Structure formats: C-alpha cells, structure tokens
Tab-separated table of C-alpha atoms and ligand atoms in Angstrom:
chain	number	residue	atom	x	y	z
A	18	UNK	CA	-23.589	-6.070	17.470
A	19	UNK	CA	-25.978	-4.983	14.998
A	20	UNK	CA	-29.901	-4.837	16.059
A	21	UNK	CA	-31.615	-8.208	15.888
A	22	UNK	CA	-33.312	-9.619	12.907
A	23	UNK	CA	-36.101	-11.716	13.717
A	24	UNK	CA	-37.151	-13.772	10.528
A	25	UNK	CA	-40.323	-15.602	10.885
A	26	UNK	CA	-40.136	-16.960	7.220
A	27	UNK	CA	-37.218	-18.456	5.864
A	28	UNK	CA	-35.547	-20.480	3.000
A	29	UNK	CA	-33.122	-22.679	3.102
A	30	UNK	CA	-31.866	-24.132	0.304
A	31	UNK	CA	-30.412	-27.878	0.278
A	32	UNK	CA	-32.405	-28.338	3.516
A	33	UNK	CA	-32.572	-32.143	2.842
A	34	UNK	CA	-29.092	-32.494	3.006
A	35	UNK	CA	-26.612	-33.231	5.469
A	36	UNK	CA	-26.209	-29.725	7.188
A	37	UNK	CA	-29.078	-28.439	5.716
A	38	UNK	CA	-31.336	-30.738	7.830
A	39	UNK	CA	-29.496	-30.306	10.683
A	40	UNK	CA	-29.906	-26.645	10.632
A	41	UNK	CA	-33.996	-27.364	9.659
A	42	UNK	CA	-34.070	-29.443	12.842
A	43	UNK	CA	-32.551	-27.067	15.219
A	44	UNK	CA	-34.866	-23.985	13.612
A	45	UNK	CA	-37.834	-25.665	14.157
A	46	UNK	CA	-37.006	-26.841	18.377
A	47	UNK	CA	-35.188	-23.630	19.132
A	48	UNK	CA	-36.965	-20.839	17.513
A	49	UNK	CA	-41.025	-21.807	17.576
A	50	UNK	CA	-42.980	-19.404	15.364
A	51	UNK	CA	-40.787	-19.665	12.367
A	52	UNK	CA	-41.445	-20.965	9.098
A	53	UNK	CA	-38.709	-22.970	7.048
A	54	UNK	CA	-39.462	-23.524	3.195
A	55	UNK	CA	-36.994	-26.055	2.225
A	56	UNK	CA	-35.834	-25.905	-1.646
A	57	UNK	CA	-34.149	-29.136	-2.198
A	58	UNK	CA	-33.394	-30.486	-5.546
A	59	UNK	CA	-33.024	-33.680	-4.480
A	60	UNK	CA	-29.644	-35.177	-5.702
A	61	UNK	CA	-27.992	-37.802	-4.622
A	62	UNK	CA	-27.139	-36.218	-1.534
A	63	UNK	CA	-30.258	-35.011	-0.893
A	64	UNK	CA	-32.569	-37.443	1.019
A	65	UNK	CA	-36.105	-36.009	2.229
A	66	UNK	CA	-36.053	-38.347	5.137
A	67	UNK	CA	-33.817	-36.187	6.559
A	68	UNK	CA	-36.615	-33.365	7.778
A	69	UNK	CA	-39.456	-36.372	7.746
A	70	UNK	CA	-41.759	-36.364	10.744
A	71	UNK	CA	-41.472	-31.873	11.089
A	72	UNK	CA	-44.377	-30.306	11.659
A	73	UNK	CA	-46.329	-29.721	8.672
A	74	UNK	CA	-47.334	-26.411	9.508
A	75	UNK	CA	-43.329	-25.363	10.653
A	76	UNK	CA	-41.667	-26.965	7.462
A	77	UNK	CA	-42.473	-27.436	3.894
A	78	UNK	CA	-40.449	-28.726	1.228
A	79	UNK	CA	-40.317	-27.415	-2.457
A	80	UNK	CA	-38.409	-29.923	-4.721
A	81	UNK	CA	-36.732	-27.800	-7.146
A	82	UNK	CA	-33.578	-26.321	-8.569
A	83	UNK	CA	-31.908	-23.136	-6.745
A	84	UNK	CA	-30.552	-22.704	-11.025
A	85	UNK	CA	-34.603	-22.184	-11.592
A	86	UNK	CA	-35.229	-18.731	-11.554
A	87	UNK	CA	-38.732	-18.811	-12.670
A	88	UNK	CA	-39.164	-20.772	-9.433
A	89	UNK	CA	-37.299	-18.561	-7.627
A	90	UNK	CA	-39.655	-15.687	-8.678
A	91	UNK	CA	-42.715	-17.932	-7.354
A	92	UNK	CA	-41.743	-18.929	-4.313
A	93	UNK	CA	-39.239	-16.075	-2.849
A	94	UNK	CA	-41.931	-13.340	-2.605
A	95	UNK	CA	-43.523	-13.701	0.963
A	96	UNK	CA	-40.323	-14.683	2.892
A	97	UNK	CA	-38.010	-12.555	5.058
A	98	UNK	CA	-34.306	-14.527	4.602
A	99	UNK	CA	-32.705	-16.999	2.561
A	100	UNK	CA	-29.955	-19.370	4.339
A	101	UNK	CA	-28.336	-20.768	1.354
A	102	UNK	CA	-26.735	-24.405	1.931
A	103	UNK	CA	-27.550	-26.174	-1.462
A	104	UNK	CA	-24.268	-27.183	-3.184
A	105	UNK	CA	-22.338	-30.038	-4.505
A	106	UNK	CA	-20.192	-30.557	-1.830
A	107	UNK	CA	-17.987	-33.577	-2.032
A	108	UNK	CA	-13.899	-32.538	-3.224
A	109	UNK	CA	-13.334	-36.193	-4.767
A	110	UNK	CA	-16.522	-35.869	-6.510
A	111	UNK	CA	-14.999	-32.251	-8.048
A	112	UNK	CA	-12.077	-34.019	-9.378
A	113	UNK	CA	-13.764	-36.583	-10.847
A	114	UNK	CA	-16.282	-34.083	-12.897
A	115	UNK	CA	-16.199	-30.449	-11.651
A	116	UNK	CA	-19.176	-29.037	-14.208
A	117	UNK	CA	-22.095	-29.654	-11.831
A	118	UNK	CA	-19.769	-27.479	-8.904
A	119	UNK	CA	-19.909	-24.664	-11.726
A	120	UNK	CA	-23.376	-25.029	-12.131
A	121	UNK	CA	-25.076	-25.419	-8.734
A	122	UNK	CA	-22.476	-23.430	-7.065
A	123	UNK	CA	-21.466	-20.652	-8.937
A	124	UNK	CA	-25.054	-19.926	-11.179
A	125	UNK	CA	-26.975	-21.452	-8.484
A	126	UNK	CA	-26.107	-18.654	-5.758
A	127	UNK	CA	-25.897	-16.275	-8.615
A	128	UNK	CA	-29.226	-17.101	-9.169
A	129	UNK	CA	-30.493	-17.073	-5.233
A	130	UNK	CA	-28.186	-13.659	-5.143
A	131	UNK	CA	-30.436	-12.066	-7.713
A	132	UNK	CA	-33.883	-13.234	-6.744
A	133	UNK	CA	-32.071	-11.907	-2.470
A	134	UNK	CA	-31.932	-8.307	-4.798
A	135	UNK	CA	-35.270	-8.198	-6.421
A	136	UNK	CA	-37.717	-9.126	-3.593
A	137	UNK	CA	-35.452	-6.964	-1.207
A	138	UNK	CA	-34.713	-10.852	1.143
A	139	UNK	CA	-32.517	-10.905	3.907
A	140	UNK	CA	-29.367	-13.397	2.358
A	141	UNK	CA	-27.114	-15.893	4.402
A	142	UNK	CA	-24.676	-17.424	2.573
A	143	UNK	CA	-22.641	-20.975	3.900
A	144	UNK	CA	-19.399	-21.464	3.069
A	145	UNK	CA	-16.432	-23.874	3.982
A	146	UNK	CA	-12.943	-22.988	5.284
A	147	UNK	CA	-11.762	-24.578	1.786
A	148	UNK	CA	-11.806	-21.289	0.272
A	149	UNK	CA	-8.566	-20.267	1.967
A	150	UNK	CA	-6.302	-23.269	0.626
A	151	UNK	CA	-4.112	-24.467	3.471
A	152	UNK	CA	-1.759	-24.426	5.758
A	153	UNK	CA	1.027	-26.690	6.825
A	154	UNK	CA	1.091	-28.916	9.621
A	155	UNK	CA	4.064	-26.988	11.861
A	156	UNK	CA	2.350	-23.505	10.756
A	157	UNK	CA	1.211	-21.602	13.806
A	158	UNK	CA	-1.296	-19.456	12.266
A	159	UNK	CA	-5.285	-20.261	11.842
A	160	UNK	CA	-7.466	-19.004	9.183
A	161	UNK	CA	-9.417	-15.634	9.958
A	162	UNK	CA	-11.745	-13.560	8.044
A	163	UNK	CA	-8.613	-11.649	6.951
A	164	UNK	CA	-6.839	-14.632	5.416
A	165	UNK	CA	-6.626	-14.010	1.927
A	166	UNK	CA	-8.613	-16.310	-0.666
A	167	UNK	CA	-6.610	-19.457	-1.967
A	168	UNK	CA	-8.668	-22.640	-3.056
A	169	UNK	CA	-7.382	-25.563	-4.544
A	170	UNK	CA	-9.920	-28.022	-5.544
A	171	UNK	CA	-12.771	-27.766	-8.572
A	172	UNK	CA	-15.141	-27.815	-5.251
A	173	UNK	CA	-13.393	-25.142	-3.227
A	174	UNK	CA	-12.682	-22.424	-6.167
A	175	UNK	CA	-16.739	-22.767	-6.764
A	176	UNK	CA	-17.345	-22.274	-2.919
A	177	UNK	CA	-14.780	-19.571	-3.245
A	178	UNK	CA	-16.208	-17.731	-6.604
A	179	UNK	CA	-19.689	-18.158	-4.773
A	180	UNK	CA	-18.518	-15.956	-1.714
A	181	UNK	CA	-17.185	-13.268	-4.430
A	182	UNK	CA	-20.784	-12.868	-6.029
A	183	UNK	CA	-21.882	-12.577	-2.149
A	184	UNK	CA	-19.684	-9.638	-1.535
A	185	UNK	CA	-20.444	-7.554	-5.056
A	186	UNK	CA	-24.117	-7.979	-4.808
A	187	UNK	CA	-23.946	-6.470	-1.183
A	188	UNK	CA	-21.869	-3.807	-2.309
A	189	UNK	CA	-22.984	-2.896	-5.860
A	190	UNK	CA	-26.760	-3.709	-5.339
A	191	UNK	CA	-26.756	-3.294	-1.114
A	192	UNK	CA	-28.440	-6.610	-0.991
A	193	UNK	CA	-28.217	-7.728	2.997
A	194	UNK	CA	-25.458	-10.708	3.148
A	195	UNK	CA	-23.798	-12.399	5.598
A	196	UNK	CA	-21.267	-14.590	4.548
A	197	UNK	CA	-20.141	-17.677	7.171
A	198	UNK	CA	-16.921	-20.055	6.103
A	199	UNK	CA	-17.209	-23.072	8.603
A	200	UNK	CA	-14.663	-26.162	8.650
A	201	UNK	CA	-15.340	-29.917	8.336
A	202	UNK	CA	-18.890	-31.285	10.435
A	203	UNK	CA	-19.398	-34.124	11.505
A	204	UNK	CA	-22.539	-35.969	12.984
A	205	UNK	CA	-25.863	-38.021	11.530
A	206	UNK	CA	-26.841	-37.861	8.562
A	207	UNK	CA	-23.896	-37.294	6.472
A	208	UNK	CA	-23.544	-38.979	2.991
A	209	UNK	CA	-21.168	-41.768	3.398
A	210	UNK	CA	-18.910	-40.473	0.819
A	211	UNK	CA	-17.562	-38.704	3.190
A	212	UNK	CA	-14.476	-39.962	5.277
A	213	UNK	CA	-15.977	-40.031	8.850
A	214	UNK	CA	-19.426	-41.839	7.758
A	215	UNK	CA	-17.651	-43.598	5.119
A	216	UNK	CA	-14.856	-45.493	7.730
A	217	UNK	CA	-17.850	-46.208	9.843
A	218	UNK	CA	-20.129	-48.290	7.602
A	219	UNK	CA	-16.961	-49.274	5.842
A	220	UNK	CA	-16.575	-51.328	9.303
A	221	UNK	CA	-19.744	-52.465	9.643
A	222	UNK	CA	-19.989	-53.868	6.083
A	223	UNK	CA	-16.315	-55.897	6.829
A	224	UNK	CA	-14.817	-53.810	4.149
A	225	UNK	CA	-11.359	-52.319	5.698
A	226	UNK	CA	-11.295	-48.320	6.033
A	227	UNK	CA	-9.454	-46.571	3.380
A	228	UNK	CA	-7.085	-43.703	4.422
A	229	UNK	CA	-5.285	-40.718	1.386
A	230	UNK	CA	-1.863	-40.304	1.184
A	231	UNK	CA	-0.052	-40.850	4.296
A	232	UNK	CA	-3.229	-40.089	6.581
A	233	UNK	CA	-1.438	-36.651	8.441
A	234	UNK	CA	-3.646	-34.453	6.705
A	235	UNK	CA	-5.241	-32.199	9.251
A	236	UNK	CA	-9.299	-31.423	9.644
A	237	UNK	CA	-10.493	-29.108	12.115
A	238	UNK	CA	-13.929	-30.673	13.107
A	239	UNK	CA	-17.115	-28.973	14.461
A	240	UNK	CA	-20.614	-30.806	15.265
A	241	UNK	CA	-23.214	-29.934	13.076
A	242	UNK	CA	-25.257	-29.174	15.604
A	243	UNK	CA	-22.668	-26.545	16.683
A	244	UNK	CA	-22.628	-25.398	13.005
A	245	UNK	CA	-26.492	-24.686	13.108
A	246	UNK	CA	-26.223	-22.518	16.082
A	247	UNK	CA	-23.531	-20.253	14.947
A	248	UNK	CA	-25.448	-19.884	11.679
A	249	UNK	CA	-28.510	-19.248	13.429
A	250	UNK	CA	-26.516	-16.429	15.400
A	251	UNK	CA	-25.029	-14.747	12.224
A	252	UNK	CA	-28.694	-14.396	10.834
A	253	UNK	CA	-30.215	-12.680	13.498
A	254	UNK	CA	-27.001	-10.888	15.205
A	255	UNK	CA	-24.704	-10.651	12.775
A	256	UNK	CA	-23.314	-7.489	10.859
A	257	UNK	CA	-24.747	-7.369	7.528
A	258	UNK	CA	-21.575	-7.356	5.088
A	259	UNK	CA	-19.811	-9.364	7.100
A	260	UNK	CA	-17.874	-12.405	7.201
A	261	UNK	CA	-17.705	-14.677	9.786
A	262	UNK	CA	-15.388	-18.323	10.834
A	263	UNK	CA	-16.929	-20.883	12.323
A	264	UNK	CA	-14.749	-23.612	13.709
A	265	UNK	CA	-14.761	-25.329	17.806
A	266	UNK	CA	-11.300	-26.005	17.743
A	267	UNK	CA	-11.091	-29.520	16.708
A	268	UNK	CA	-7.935	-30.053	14.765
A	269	UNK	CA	-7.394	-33.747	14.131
A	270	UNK	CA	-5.062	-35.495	11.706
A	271	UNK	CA	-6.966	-38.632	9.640
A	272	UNK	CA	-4.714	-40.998	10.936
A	273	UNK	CA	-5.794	-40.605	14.551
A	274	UNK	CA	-9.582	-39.713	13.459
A	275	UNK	CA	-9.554	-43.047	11.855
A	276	UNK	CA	-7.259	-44.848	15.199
A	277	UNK	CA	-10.175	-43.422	17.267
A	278	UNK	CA	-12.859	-44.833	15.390
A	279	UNK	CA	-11.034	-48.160	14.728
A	280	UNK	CA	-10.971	-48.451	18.537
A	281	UNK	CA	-14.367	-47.524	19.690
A	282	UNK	CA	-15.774	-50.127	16.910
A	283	UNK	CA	-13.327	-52.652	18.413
A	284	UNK	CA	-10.860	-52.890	15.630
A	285	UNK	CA	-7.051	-53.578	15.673
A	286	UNK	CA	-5.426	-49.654	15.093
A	287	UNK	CA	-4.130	-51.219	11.935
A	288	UNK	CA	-7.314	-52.675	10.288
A	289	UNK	CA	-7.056	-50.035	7.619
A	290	UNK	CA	-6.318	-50.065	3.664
A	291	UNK	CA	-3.683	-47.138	2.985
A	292	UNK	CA	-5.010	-46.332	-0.810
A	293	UNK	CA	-4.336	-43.649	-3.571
A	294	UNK	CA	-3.825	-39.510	-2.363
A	295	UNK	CA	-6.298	-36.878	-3.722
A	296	UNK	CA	-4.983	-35.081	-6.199
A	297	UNK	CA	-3.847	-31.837	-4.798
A	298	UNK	CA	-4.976	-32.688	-1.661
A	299	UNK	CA	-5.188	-29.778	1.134
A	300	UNK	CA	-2.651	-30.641	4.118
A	301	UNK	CA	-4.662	-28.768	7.011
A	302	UNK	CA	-7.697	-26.250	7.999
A	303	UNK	CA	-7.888	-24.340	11.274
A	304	UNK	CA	-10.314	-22.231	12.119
A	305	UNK	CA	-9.905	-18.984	14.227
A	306	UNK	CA	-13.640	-18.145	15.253
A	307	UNK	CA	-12.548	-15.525	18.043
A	308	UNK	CA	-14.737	-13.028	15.928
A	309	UNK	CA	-18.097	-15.032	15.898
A	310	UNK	CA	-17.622	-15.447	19.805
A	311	UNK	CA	-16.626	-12.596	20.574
A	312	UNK	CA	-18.725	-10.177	18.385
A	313	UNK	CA	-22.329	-12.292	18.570
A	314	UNK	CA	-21.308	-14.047	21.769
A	315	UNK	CA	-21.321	-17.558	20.000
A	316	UNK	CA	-19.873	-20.706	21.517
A	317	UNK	CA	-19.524	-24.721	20.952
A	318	UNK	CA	-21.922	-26.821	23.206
A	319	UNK	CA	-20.134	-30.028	21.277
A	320	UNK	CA	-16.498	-29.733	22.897
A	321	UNK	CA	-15.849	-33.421	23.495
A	322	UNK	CA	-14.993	-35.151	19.986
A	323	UNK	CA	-15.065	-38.731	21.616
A	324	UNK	CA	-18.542	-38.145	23.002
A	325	UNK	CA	-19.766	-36.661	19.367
A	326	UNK	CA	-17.545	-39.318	17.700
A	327	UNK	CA	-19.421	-42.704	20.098
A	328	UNK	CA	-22.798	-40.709	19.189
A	329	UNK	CA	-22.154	-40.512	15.820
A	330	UNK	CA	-21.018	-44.533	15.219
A	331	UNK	CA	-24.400	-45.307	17.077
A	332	UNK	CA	-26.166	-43.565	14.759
A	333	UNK	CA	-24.837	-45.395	12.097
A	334	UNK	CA	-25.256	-48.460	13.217
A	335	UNK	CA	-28.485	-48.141	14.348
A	336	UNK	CA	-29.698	-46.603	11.119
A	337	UNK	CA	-28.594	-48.860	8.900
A	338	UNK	CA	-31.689	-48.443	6.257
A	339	UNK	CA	-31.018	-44.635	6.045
A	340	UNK	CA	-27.659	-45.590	4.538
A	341	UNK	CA	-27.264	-48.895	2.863
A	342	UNK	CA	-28.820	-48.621	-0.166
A	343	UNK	CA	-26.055	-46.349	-1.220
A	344	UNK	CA	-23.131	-47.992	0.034
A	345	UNK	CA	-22.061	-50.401	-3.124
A	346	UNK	CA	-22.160	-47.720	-5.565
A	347	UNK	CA	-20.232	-45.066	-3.555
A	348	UNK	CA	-17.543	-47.893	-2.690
A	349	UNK	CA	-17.869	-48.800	-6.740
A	350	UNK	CA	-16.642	-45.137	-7.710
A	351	UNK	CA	-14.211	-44.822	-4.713
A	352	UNK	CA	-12.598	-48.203	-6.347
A	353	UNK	CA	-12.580	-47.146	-9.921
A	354	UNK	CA	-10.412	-44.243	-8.889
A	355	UNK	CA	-7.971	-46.498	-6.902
A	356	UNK	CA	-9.393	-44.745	-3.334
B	423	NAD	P1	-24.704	-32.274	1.137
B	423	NAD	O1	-24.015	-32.688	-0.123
B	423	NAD	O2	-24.946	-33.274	2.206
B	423	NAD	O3	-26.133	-31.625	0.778
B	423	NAD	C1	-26.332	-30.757	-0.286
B	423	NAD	C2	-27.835	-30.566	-0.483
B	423	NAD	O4	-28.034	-29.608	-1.539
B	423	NAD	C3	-28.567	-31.853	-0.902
B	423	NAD	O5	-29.772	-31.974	-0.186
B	423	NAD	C4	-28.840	-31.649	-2.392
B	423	NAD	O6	-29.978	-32.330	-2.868
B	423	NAD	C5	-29.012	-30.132	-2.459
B	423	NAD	N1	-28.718	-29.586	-3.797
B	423	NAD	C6	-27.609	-29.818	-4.561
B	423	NAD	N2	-27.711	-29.157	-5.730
B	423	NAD	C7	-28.883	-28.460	-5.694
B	423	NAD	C8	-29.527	-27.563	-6.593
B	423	NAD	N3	-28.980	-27.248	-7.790
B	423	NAD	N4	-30.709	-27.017	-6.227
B	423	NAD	C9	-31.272	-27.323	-5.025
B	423	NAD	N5	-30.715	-28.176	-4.138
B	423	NAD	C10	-29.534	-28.739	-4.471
B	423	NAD	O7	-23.857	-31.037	1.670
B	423	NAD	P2	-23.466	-30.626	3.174
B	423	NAD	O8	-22.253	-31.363	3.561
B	423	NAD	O9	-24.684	-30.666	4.001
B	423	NAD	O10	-23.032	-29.101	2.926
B	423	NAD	C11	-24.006	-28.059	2.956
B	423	NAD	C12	-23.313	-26.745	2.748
B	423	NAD	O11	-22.339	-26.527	3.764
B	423	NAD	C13	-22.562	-26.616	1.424
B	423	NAD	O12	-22.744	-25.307	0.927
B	423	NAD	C14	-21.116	-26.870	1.795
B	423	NAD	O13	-20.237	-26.211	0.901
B	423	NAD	C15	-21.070	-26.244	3.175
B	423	NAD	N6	-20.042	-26.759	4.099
B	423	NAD	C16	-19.949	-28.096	4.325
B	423	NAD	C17	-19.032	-28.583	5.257
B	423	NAD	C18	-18.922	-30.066	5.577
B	423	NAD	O14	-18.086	-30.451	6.379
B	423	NAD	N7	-19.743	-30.933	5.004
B	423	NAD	C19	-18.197	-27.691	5.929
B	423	NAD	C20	-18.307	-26.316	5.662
B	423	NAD	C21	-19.252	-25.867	4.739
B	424	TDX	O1	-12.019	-42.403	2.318
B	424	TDX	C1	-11.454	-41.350	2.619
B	424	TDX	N1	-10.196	-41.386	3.150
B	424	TDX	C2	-9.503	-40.266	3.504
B	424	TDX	O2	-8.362	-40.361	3.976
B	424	TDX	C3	-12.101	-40.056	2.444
B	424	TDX	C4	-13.494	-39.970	1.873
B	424	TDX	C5	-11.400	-38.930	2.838
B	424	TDX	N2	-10.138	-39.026	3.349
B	424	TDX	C6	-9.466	-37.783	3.809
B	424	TDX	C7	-9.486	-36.614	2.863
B	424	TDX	C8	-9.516	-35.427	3.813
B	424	TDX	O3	-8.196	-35.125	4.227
B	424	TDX	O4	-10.213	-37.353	4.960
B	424	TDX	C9	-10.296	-35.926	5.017
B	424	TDX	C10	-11.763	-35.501	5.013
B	424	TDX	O5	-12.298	-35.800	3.735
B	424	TDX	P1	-13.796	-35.402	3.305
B	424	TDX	O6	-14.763	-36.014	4.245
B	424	TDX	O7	-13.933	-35.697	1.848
B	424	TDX	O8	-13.819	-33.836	3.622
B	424	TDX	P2	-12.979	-32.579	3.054
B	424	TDX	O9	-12.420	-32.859	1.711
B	424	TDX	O10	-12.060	-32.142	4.148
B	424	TDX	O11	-14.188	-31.505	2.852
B	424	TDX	C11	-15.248	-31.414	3.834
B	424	TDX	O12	-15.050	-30.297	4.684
B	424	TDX	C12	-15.169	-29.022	4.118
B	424	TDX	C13	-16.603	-31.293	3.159
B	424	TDX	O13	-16.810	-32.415	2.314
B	424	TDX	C14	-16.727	-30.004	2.397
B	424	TDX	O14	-18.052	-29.862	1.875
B	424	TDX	C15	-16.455	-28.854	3.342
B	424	TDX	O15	-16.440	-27.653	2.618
C-alpha cells in the first residue's frame, strides 16, 4: 500500500450527476475538513439538486465545461486532486448520436489530463467495466485489471480511449493517476433513462416496463454508495499508476432484476413490454475486485440487493418531483427508437 494521500481540496467533475453526487455526499459526512469544488456542466443529466442543502463552506459548485481549458487554468490552481466523473454516460444515447461521447469524453479528460500535468494535481480517473466488452453467460472467468481492452458501444470505446490518455500522461508526463473501472450502480438519484430507475417510474406512471432482447443479459450491480467508498480508498491508498475493479459481486440477469422489482411494486411477473434489442448489445459484466480488497483493504457495506433494491423504489416514489418532469421526453425518444 502506498503512503496515504490526504487531499483537503478536491475537484470533482460531473459532481451533480448521478454518481458524482453520491460521491460529493459521502466526501463531505465521512471525511470533515475537505473541500469539494464541483465542475458540472449541467446537461441533461446533470441536476444541481442533487448536492442542494451541502454546506456552503464544504461544497461549491462551478457550472462549466471540463472541454474549457481557460476555465480549467482558473480554477485548478489551489487544489490538491481531481476525481474525474463528468461524462456522457448513457449506451442507447451513444447509438443514437455518439459525437458528444467524443467530445466530453475523450477531449474532455484530455483536457482535465493536461490542466492534472501543468499545476502538478493529484488525478483520479472513473471508469466503467464497459471498456472490456463482454463475456458470455456460461463463461467462468470475471474481468480483472489484466483483462485486455475490448469495448463495443460509441459510449464504451470513449470510456475506453479516455483510460488510454490516463495511462500515457502518467507515463510520458509522470502525472499521478489512478485509474478505477467499476460496473453498473444503482441507487437515488439516477437519470431515469436508465433501466433500474426507468422500470420503476415506468410503474408508477401505469406505463408497462420495457425489457432488450430476450432480457438474459447479465449486469453485475454495486450501490453507489459502495462505489464512493472504493473511490474514496483508491485516492488516498491507492498505487499511483494503477488500475483498479470495483464490483460487490452482484451479477443479475434483467429478466430477474426486472421480476424482482415487478414484485416488490406489486405487479404480476409478467406486466412487462418485451421491445426492440440494443444494437450490439453487451451479454454480461463481472467484476473481479479481489485487488481493491485485498491491496487497500476495501469492502461492500451494500451486500443485500433486495434491501438496496426496496430502498431504492422508495426513493422513487417518494421523490416524485425530482424526476417527473423528465419522464415524457425520455419515454418519447425510447419510443421513437422502438425501445
Ligand atoms: P450521469 O450521466 O448521471 O452524470 C454525468 C454528469 O456529468 C452530469 O452531472 C453532467 O451534467 C456532467 N457532464 C456531462 N458532460 C460534461 C462536461 N462536458 N463538462 C462538465 N460536466 C459534464 O453519469 P453517472 O451515471 O453518474 O456516471 C458518472 C461516471 O461514472 C461516468 O464517468 C461513467 O462513465 C462512470 N460509470 C458509471 C456507471 C453507472 O452504472 N452509471 C458505472 C461505472 C462507471
Ligand atoms: O429500458 C431498458 N430495458 C432494458 O432491458 C433499459 C434502459 C435497459 N435495458 C437493459 C440494457 C442493459 O442490459 O438493461 C441493462 C442495463 O442498461 P443501462 O441501465 O442502460 O446500463 P448499461 O448499458 O449496462 O451501462 C451502465 O453501466 C455501466 C451505465 O449506464 C454506464 O454508464 C456504465 O458505464
């Protein structure tokens, strides 16, 4: 284990987003006497609610684009580590139109990787377990940090070309990178383009819950809240160069994600709309994290999915404002593409 880093001044970029905020949240009750600047650019994913009600003198929030370099050289200066989480991060929306993955992605952390080199900032960079491709459902093996890069989506080759600028700038410019590839969250907060929050206020709008292709695609889920911790772990413990997995052991195929949620929200198991397959559609992610735990001592607190899962449809239904203004025109776009 390398020598602790204690930051007392940190970025994080895309802090008004889904994990972002999380990770905001758990900074600012776990580790008192640090300072979070949030650099959010506020897209449709970003919602500043998310971090509303933080201490004014533990958070504050810069809207502006991680692309803007000129704002990168104003605000940078004076802190001791960027945690990088801004992205466009929804696969569907890739297919649909991939240019604002290459730009927010790729020149985005290109941009955050050169303003890490000239101001001499500690750099953590957040990446998915998309970058590997996948597996098939009777394959034995798990992704680890030696599985060899494979993406398939618009999204994932951007995640995946982002985690390749990581590596050269540590080793051609000796900027100090971590690098941490975590699978599929769940929890508050998260757009409802996305399939867990999506089924949920699909069911409490009476619209029927739409499952891809034939629903055995597998997701290996982690709590957010798990997420932030391990990330928190890799910035102050963790080996700088390295990679690291995050995952809590959660496979799940859709079909029994969606069965479980159907159920809880007292729903027939077949209340569900079987609709079009994303195109080139990853069948499974697993995540071997026996490094992160066993190197930086990291584990899960969130091990029962039901538990997270009944949390998670309460919050939903008892925030109903948070999310409702955007429901008609994600459904809209889902149903011009037939999804
Ligand atoms: P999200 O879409 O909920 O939030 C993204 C945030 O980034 C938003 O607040 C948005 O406004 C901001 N943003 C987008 N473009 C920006 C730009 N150019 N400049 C500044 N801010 C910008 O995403 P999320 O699901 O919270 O994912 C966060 C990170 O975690 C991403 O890097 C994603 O690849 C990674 N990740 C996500 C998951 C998952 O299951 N959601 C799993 C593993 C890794
Ligand atoms: O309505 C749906 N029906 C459905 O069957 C939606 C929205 C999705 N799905 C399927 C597709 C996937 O197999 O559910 C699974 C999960 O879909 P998403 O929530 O879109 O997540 P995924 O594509 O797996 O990617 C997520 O995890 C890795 C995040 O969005 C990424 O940012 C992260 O990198």
């Amino acid at each position: 284990m390398a020598e602790a880093f204690e930051p007392k001044n940190i970025i994080v970029t895309g802090g008004c987003g889904f994990i972002g905020s999380n990770f905001v949240h758990h900074v600012v009750n776990e580790h008192p006497g640090v300072h979070v600047t949030v650099l959010d650019k506020l897209t449709y994913a970003g919602n500043p609610e998310n971090i509303a009600g933080l201490p004014e003198d533990r958070v504050e929030l810069v809207v502006g684009d991680i692309c803007d370099a000129e704002l990168l050289d104003r605000i940078v200066p004076g802190h001791d580590a960027i945690v990088h989480y801004a992205a466009e991060s929804h696969n569907d929306n890739s297919i649909a139109n991939p240019e604002p993955f290459l730009r927010t992605n790729v020149e985005g952390t290109y941009c955050l990787l050169e303003a890490a080199r000239k101001y001499d900032v500690r750099y953590h960079h957040i990446s998915t377990d998309e970058v590997y491709g996948d597996l098939a459902l009777d394959d034995p093996a798990r992704f680890t940090e030696e599985t060899p890069y494979h993406p398939s989506s618009p999204y994932s080759s951007t995640k995946a070309s982002s985690d390749l600028l990581v590596r050269a700038w540590h080793r051609t410019f000796g900027v100090r990178a971590t690098i941490s590839n975590c699978s599929n969250n769940y929890g508050p907060y998260q757009h409802i383009e996305k399939f867990i929050p999506r089924q949920i206020t699909n069911i409490l709008e009476g619209i029927r819950p739409k499952l891809y292709g034939d629903g055995k695609n597998v997701r290996d889920w982690i709590h957010t809240d798990d997420h932030s911790s391990a990330v928190w772990t890799i910035l102050t413990k963790g080996v700088i160069g390295e990679t690291y997995l995050i995952g809590a052991d959660g496979e799940k195929s859709n079909i029994d994600v969606l069965r479980a949620i159907l159920e809880r929200m007292g729903k027939d198991a077949d209340d569900f709309d079987w609709v079009r397959d994303r195109p080139g559609h990853d069948r499974r992610y697993a995540i071997d994290s026996t490094k992160l735990r066993r190197e930086l001592g990291w584990r899960p607190k969130h091990t029962d999915f039901s538990e997270g899962l009944d949390q998670t449809i309460a919050w939903y239904t008892e925030h109903r404002a948070w999310w409702e203004g955007a429901k008609a025109a994600t459904e809209a776009k889902y149903a011009a593409q037939g999804q």
